[in-house]
Tab-separated table of C-alpha atoms in Angstrom:
chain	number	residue	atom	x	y	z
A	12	UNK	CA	20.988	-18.660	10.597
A	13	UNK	CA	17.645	-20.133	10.458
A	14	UNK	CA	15.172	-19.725	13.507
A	15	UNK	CA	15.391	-23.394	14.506
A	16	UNK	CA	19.333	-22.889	14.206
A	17	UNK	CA	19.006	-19.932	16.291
A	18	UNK	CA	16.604	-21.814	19.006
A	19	UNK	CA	18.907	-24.782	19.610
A	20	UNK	CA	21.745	-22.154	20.530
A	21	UNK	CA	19.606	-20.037	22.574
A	22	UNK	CA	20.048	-21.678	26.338
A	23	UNK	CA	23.928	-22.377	25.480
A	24	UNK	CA	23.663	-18.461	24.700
A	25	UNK	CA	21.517	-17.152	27.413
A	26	UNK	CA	24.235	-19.155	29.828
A	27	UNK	CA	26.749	-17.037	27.943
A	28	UNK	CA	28.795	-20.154	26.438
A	29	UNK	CA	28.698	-19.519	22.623
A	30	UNK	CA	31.913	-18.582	20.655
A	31	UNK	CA	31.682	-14.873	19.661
A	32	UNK	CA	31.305	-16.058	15.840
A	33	UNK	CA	27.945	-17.847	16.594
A	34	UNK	CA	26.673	-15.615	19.342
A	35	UNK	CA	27.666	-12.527	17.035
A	36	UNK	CA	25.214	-14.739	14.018
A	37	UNK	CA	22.779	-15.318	16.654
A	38	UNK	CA	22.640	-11.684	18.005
A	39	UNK	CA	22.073	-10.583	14.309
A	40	UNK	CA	19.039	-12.873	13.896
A	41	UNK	CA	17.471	-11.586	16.900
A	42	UNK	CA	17.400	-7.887	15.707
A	43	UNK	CA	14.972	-9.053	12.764
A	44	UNK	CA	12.925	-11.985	14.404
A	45	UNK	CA	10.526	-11.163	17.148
A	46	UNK	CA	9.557	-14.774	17.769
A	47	UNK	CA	13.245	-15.384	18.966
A	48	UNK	CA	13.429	-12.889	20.858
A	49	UNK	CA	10.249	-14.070	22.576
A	50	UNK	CA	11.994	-17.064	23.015
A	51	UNK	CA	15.406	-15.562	24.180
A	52	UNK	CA	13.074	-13.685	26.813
A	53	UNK	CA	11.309	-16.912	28.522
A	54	UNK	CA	14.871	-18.294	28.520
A	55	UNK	CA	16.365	-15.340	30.850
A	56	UNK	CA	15.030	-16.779	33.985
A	57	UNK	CA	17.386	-19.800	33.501
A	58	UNK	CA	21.326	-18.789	34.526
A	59	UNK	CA	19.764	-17.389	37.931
A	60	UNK	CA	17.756	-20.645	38.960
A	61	UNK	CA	20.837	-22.966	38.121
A	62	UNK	CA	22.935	-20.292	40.735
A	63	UNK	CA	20.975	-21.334	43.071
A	64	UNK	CA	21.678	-25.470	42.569
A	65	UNK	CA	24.317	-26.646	44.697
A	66	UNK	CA	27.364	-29.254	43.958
A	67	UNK	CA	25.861	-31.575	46.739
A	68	UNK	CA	21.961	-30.903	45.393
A	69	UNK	CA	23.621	-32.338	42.165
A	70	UNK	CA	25.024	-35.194	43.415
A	71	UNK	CA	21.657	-36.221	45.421
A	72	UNK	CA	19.632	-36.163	42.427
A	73	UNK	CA	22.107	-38.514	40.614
A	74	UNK	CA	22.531	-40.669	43.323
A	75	UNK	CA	18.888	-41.058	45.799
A	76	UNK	CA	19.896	-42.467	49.026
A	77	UNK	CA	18.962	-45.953	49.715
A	78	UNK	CA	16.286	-45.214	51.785
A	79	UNK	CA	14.046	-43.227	49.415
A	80	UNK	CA	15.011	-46.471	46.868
A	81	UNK	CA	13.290	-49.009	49.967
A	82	UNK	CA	10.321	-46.691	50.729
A	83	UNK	CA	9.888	-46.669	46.770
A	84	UNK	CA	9.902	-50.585	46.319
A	85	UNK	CA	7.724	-51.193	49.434
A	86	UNK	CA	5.132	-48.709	48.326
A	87	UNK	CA	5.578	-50.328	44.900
A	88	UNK	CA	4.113	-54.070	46.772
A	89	UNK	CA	1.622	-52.843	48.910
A	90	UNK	CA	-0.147	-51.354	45.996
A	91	UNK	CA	0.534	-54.799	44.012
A	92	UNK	CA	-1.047	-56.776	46.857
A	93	UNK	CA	-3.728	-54.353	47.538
A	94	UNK	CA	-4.579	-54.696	43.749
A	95	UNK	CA	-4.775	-58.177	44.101
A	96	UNK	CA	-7.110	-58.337	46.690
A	97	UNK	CA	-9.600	-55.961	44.715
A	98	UNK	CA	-9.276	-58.135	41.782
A	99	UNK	CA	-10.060	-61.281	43.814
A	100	UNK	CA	-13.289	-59.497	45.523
A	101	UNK	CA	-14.615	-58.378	41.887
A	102	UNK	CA	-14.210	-62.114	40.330
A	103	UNK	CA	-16.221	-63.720	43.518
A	104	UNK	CA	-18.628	-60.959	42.525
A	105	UNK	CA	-19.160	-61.920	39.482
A	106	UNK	CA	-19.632	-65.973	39.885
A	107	UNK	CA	-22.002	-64.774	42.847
A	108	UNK	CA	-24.196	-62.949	40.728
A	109	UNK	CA	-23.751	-66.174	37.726
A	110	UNK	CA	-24.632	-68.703	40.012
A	111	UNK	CA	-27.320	-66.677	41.672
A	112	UNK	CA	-28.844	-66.218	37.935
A	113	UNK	CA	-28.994	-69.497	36.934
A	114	UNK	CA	-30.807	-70.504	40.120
A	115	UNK	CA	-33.209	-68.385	40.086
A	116	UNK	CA	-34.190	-69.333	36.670
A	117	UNK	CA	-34.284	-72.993	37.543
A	118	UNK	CA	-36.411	-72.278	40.598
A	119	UNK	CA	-39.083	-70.618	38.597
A	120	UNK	CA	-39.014	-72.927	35.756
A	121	UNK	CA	-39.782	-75.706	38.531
A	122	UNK	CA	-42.767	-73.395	39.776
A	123	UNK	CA	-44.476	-73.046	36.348
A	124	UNK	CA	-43.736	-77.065	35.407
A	125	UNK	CA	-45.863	-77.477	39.136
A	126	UNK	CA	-48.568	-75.564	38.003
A	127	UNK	CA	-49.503	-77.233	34.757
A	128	UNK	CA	-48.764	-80.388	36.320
A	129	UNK	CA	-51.872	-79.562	38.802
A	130	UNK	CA	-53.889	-77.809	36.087
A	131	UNK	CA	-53.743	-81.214	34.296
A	132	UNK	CA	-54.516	-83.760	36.610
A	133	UNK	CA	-57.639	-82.186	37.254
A	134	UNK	CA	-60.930	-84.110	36.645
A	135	UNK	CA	-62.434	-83.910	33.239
A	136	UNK	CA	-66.491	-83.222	32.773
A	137	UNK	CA	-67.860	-84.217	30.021
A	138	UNK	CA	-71.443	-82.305	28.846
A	139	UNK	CA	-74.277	-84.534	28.748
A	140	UNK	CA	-76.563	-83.760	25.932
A	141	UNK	CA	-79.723	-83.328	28.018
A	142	UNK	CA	-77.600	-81.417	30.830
A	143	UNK	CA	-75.906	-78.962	28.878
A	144	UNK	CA	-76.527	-76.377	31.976
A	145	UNK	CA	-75.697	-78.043	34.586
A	146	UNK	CA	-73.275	-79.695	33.522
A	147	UNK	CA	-71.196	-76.539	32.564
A	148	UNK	CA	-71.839	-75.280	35.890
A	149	UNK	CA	-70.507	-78.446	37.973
A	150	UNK	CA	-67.196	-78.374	35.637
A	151	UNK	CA	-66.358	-74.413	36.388
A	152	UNK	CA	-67.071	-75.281	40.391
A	153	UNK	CA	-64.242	-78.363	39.678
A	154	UNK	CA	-61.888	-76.215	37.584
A	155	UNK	CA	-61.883	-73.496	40.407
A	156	UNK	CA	-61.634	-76.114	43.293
A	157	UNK	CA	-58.531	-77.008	41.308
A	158	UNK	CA	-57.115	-73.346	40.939
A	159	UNK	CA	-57.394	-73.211	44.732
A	160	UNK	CA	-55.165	-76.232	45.301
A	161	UNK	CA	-52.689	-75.213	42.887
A	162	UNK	CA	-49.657	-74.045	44.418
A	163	UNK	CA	-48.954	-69.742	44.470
A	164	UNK	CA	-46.028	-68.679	43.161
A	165	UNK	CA	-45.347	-64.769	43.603
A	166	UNK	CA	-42.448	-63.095	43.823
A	167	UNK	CA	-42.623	-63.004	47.978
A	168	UNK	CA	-41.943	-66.746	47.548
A	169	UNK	CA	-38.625	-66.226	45.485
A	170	UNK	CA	-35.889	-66.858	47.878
A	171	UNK	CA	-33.447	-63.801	48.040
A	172	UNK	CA	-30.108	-65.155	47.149
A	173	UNK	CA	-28.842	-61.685	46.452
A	174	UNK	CA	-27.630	-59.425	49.180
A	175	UNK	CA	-25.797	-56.304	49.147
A	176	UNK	CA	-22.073	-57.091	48.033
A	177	UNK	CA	-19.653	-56.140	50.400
A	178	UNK	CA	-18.226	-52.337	49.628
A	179	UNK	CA	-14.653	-53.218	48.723
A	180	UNK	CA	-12.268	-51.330	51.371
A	181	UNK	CA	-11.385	-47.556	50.368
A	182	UNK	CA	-7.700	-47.599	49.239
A	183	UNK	CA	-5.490	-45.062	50.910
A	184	UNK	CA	-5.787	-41.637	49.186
A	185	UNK	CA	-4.171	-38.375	49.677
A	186	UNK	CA	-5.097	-36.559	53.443
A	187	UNK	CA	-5.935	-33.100	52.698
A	188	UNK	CA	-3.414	-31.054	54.982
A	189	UNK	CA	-3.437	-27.349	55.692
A	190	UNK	CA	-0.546	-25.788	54.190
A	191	UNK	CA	1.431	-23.342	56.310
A	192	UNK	CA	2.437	-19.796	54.732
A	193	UNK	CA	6.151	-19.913	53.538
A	194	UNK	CA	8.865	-16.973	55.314
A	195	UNK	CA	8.770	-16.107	50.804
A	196	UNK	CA	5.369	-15.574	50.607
A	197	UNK	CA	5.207	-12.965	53.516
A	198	UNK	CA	5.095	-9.273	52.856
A	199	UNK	CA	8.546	-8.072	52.516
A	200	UNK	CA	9.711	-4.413	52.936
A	201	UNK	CA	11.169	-3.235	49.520
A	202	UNK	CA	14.591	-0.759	49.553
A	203	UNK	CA	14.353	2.684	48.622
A	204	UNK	CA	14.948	2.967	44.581
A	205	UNK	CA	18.172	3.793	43.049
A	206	UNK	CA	18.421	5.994	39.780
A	207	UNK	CA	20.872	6.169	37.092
A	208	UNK	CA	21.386	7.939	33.569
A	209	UNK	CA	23.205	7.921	30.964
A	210	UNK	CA	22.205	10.017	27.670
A	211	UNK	CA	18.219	9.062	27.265
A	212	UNK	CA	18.701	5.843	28.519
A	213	UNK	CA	17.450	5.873	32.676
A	214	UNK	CA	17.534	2.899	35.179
A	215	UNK	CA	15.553	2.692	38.218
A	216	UNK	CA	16.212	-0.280	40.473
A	217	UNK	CA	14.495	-1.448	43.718
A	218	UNK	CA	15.459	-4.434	45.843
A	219	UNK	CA	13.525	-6.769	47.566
A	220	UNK	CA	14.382	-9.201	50.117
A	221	UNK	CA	13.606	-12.843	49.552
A	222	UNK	CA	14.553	-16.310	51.854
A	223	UNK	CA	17.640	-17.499	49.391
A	224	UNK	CA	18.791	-13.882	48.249
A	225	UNK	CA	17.144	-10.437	46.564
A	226	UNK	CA	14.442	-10.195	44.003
A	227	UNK	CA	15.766	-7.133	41.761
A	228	UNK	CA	12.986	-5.024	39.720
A	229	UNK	CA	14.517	-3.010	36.850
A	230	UNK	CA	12.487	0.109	35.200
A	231	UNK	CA	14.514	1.034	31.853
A	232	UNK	CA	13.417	3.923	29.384
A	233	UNK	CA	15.433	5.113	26.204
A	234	UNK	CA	17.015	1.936	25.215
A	235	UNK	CA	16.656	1.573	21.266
A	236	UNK	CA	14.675	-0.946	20.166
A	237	UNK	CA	16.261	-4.180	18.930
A	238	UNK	CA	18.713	-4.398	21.633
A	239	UNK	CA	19.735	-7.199	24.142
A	240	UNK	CA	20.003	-6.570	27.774
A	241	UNK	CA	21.504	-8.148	30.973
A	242	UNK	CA	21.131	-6.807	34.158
A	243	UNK	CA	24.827	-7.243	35.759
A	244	UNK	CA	24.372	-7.301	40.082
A	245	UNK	CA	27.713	-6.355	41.440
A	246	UNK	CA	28.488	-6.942	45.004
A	247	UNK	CA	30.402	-5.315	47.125
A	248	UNK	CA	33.241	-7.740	47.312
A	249	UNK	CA	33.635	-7.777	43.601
A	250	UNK	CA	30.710	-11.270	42.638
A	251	UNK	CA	29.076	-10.578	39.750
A	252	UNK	CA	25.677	-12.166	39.381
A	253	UNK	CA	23.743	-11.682	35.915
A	254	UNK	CA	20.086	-11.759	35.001
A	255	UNK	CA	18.733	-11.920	32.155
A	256	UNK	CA	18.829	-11.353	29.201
A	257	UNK	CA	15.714	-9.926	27.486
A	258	UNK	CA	15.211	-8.246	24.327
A	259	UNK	CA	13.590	-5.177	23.486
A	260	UNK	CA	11.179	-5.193	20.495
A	261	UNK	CA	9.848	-2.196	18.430
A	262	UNK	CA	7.958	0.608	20.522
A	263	UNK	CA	8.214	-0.706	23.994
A	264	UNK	CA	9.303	2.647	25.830
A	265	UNK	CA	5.986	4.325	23.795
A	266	UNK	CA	3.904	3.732	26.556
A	267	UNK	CA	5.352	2.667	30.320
A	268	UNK	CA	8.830	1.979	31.214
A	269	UNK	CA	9.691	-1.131	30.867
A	270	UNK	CA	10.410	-3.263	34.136
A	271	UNK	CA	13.068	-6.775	33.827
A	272	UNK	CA	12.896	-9.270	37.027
A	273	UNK	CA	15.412	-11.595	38.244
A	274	UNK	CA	16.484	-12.705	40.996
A	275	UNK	CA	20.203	-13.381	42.408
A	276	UNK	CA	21.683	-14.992	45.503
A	277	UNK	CA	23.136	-11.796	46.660
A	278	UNK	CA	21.134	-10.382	49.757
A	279	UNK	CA	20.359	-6.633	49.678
A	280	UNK	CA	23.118	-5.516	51.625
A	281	UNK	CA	25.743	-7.225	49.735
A	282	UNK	CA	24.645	-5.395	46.560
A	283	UNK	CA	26.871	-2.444	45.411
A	284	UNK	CA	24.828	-1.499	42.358
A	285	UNK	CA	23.250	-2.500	39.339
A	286	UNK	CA	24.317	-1.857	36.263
A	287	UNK	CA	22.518	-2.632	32.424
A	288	UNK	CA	24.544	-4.142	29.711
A	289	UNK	CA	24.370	-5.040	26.333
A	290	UNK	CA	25.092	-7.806	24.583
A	291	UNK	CA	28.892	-6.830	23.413
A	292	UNK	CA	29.068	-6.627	27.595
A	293	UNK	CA	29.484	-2.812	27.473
A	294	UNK	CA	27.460	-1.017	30.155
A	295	UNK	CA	24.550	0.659	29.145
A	296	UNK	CA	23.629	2.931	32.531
A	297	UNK	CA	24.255	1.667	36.233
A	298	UNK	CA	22.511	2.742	39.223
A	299	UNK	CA	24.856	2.598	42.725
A	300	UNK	CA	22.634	1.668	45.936
């Protein structure tokens, strides 16, 4: 099989539905490609999150009650209308600031068409040729007698048809809030470990309490590489819950032990023991609580 073969089979694997043929191909694959496996591994978490889905949780995410439909569809039209409104504000804005524009420009144009008007109908000297002094002297006296009359146009004088626009109304946002800490994210007290051996291969297992069940923490040593592992919870009155699985690649048990996490819906005292499997299903090494 090819990887992408191999990856579309993975979650029907990991939930343990494959025929033996294919999951017997599949296993084979995984011995020789470490990127499956990779991918086998993120998978694991899967078969113990779906445990914890409900029949009824099902059928309320298929069906939403009516209400949360309503509540959807109003919020739906009050952000409609409210987008209206803002839309309405900017375009009054806009021909505000248009209008305002053009009259402006019209007002000064009229101021500078009043000055030359005045600057024109003042009286002409002409310079006598015996009086050439004098008579340049009388015409700058007339042409600043004129200046003074003329009408002052400064910017003071501009009427201000601009004022500051209205701040459009904040739309509702999201209220900071002070999240409480959750009973799961409190300390918890872990159980005393539980060993088991069998050959070279050792498993250490330690429980610890969580709100919907038991967070289980695996230590494994002397499992040869390459192979697949499940972690099979058995409870006292015979449920079965597995986790996993994960694969173990080339040189892992070198250093540390390696540690597998799941989680099951059985609370600690309804645990028997814990027992590691392989992919055929046989039992690898168990450790009794």
């Amino acid at each position: 099989m090819t990887c992408e073969e191999v990856r579309i089979s993975l979650g029907v694997h990991v939930l343990g539905a494959l025929d033996a043929e294919e999951a017997a191909e599949v296993e084979a694959h995984l011995e020789t490609c470490v990127e499956c496996r990779a991918e086998l591994a993120a998978l694991s978490g899967l078969p113990p999150l779906l445990a914890l889905v409900s029949a009824e949780d099902v059928e309320r995410a298929a069906a939403p009650p009516r209400a949360v439909l309503d509540r959807l569809v109003a919020a739906s039209a009050r952000r409609g209308r409210r987008s209206r409104a803002l839309l309405a504000l900017a375009a009054s804005v806009v021909v505000a600031a248009v209008g305002g524009t053009a009259w402006l420009s019209a007002a000064q144009t009229a101021s500078q068409d009043t000055v030359a008007g005045s600057a024109a109908a003042a009286p002409q000297y002409e310079t006598a040729p015996d009086g050439g002094a004098g008579s340049a002297a009388a015409a700058g006296a007339a042409s600043d007698a004129a200046a003074a009359q003329a009408p002052k146009v400064g910017n003071d004088e501009i009427p201000q048809i601009f004022g500051a626009p209205d701040s459009p109304v904040p739309s509702p946002g999201t209220v900071a809030r002070k999240v409480e800490q959750s009973p799961a994210e409190e300390t918890v007290t872990a159980s005393p470990e539980a060993r088991g051996s069998n050959g070279d291969m050792r498993l250490t297992v330690r429980l610890v309490p969580q709100e919907r069940g038991t967070q289980v923490v695996a230590r494994v040593a002397g499992v040869p590489a390459g192979t697949v592992c499940t972690l099979r919870v058995i409870g006292k009155d015979g449920t079965v819950s597995v986790l996993g699985p994960w694969a173990v690649g080339s040189g892992e048990y070198r250093g540390p032990k390696m540690v597998f996490e799941g989680s099951t819906a059985l609370s600690p005292g309804q645990i028997e023991r814990v027992e590691l499997a392989g992919a055929d299903g046989r039992t690898l090494v168990a450790a009794r609580l």
